[in-house]
PDB file of C-alpha atoms in Angstrom:
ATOM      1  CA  UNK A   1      11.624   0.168  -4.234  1.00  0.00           C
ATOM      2  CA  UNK A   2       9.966   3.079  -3.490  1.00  0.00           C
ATOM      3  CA  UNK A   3       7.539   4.962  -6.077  1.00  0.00           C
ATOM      4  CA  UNK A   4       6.599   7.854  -7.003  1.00  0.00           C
ATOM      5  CA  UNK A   5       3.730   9.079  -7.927  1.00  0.00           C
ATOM      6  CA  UNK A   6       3.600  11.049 -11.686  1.00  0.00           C
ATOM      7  CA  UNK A   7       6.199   8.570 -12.242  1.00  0.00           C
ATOM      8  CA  UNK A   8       6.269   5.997 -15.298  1.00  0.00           C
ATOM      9  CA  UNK A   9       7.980   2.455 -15.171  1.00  0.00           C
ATOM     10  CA  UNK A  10       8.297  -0.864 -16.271  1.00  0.00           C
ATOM     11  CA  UNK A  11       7.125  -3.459 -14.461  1.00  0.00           C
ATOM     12  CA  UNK A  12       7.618  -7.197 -14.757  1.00  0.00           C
ATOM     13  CA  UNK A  13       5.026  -9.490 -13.529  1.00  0.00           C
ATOM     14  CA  UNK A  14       3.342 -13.314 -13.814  1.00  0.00           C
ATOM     15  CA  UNK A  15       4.770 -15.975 -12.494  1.00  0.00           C
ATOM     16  CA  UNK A  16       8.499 -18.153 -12.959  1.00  0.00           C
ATOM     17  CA  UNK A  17       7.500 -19.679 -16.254  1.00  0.00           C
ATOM     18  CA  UNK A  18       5.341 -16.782 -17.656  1.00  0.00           C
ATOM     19  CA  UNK A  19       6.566 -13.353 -17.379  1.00  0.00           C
ATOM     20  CA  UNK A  20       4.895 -10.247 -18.842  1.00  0.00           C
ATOM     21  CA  UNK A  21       5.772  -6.715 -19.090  1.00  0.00           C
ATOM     22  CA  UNK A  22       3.943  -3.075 -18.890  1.00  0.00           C
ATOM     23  CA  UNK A  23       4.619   0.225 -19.176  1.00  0.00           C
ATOM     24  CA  UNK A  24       3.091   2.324 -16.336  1.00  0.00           C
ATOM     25  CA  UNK A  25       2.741   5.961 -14.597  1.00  0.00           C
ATOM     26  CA  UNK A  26       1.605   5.759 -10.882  1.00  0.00           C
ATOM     27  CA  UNK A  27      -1.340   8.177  -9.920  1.00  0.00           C
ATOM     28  CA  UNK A  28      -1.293   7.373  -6.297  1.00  0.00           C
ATOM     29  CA  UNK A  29       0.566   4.937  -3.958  1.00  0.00           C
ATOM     30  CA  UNK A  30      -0.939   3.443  -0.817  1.00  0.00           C
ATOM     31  CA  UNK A  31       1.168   1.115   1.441  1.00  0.00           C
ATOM     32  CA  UNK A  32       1.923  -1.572  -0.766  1.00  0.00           C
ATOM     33  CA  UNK A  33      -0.863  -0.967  -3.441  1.00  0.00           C
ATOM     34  CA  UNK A  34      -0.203   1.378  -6.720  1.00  0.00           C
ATOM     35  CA  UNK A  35      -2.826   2.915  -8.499  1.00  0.00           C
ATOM     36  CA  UNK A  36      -1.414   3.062 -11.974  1.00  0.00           C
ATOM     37  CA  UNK A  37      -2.055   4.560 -15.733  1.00  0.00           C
ATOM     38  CA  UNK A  38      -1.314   2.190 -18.748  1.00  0.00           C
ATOM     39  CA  UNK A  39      -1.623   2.467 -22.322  1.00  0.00           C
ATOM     40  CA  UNK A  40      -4.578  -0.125 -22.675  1.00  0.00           C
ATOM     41  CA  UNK A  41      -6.218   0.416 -18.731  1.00  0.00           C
ATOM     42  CA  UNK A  42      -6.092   1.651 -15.522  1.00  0.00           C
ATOM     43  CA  UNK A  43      -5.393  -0.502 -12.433  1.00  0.00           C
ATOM     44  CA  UNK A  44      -4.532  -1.446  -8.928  1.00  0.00           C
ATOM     45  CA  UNK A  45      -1.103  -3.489  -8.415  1.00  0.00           C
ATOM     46  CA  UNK A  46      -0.313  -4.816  -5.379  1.00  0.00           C
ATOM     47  CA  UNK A  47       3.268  -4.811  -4.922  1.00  0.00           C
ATOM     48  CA  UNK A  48       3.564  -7.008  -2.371  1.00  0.00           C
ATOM     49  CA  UNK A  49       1.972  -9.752  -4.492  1.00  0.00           C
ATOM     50  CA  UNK A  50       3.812 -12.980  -5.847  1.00  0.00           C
ATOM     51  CA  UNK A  51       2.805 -12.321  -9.357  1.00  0.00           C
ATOM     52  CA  UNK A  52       4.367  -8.829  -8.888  1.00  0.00           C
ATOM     53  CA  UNK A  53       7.994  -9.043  -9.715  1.00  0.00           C
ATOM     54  CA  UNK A  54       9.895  -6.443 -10.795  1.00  0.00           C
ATOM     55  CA  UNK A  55      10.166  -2.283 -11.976  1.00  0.00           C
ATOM     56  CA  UNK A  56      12.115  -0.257 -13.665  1.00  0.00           C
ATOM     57  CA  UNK A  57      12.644   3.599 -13.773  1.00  0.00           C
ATOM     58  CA  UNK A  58      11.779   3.759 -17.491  1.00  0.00           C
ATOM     59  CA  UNK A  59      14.255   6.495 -17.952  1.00  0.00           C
ATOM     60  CA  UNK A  60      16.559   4.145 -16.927  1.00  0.00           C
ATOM     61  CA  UNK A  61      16.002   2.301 -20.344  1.00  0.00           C
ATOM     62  CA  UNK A  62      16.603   3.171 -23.572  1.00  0.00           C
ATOM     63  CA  UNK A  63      14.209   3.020 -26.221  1.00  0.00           C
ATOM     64  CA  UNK A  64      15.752  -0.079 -28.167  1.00  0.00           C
ATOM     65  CA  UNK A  65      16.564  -2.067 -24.552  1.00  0.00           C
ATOM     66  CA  UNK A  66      15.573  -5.539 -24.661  1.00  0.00           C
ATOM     67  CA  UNK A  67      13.940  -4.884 -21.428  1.00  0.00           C
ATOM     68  CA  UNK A  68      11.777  -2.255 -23.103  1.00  0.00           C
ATOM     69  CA  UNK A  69       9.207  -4.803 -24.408  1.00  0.00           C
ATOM     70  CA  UNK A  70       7.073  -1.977 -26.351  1.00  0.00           C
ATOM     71  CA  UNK A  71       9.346  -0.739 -28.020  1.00  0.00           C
ATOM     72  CA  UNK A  72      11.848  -3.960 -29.398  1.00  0.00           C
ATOM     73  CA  UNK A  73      15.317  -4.075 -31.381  1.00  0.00           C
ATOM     74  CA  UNK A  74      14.753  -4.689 -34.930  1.00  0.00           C
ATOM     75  CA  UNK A  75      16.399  -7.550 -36.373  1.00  0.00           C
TER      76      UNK A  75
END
């Protein structure tokens, strides 16, 4: 996948048994790091990493997607 930077995204990450979730905006890419804006800090992701797994255009989801963590379904 290739991203873009001003972009935002979800991104899945941990391990087989443990799997978290984030919502992001890249500030700059570098070969396979990310230097990325979230709502509780500011980081570097290496997307070449094991623990990093997965992202999603967030666009791409709606609002009440299961695979938009921050913002669940109501039951």
């Amino acid at each position: 996948m290739l991203f873009e930077v001003g972009k935002e995204y979800w991104i899945t990450y941990g391990t087989a048994e443990e799997q978290s979730f984030a919502s992001i905006k890249v500030v700059e890419v570098e070969g396979s790091w990310l230097k990325v804006e979230s709502d509780k800090l500011d980081m570097l992701i290496n997307v070449a990493a094991p623990f990093f797994i997965s992202a999603r255009d967030k666009v791409e989801l709606p609002a009440d997607s299961i695979y938009a963590p921050l913002n669940p379904p109501q039951r």
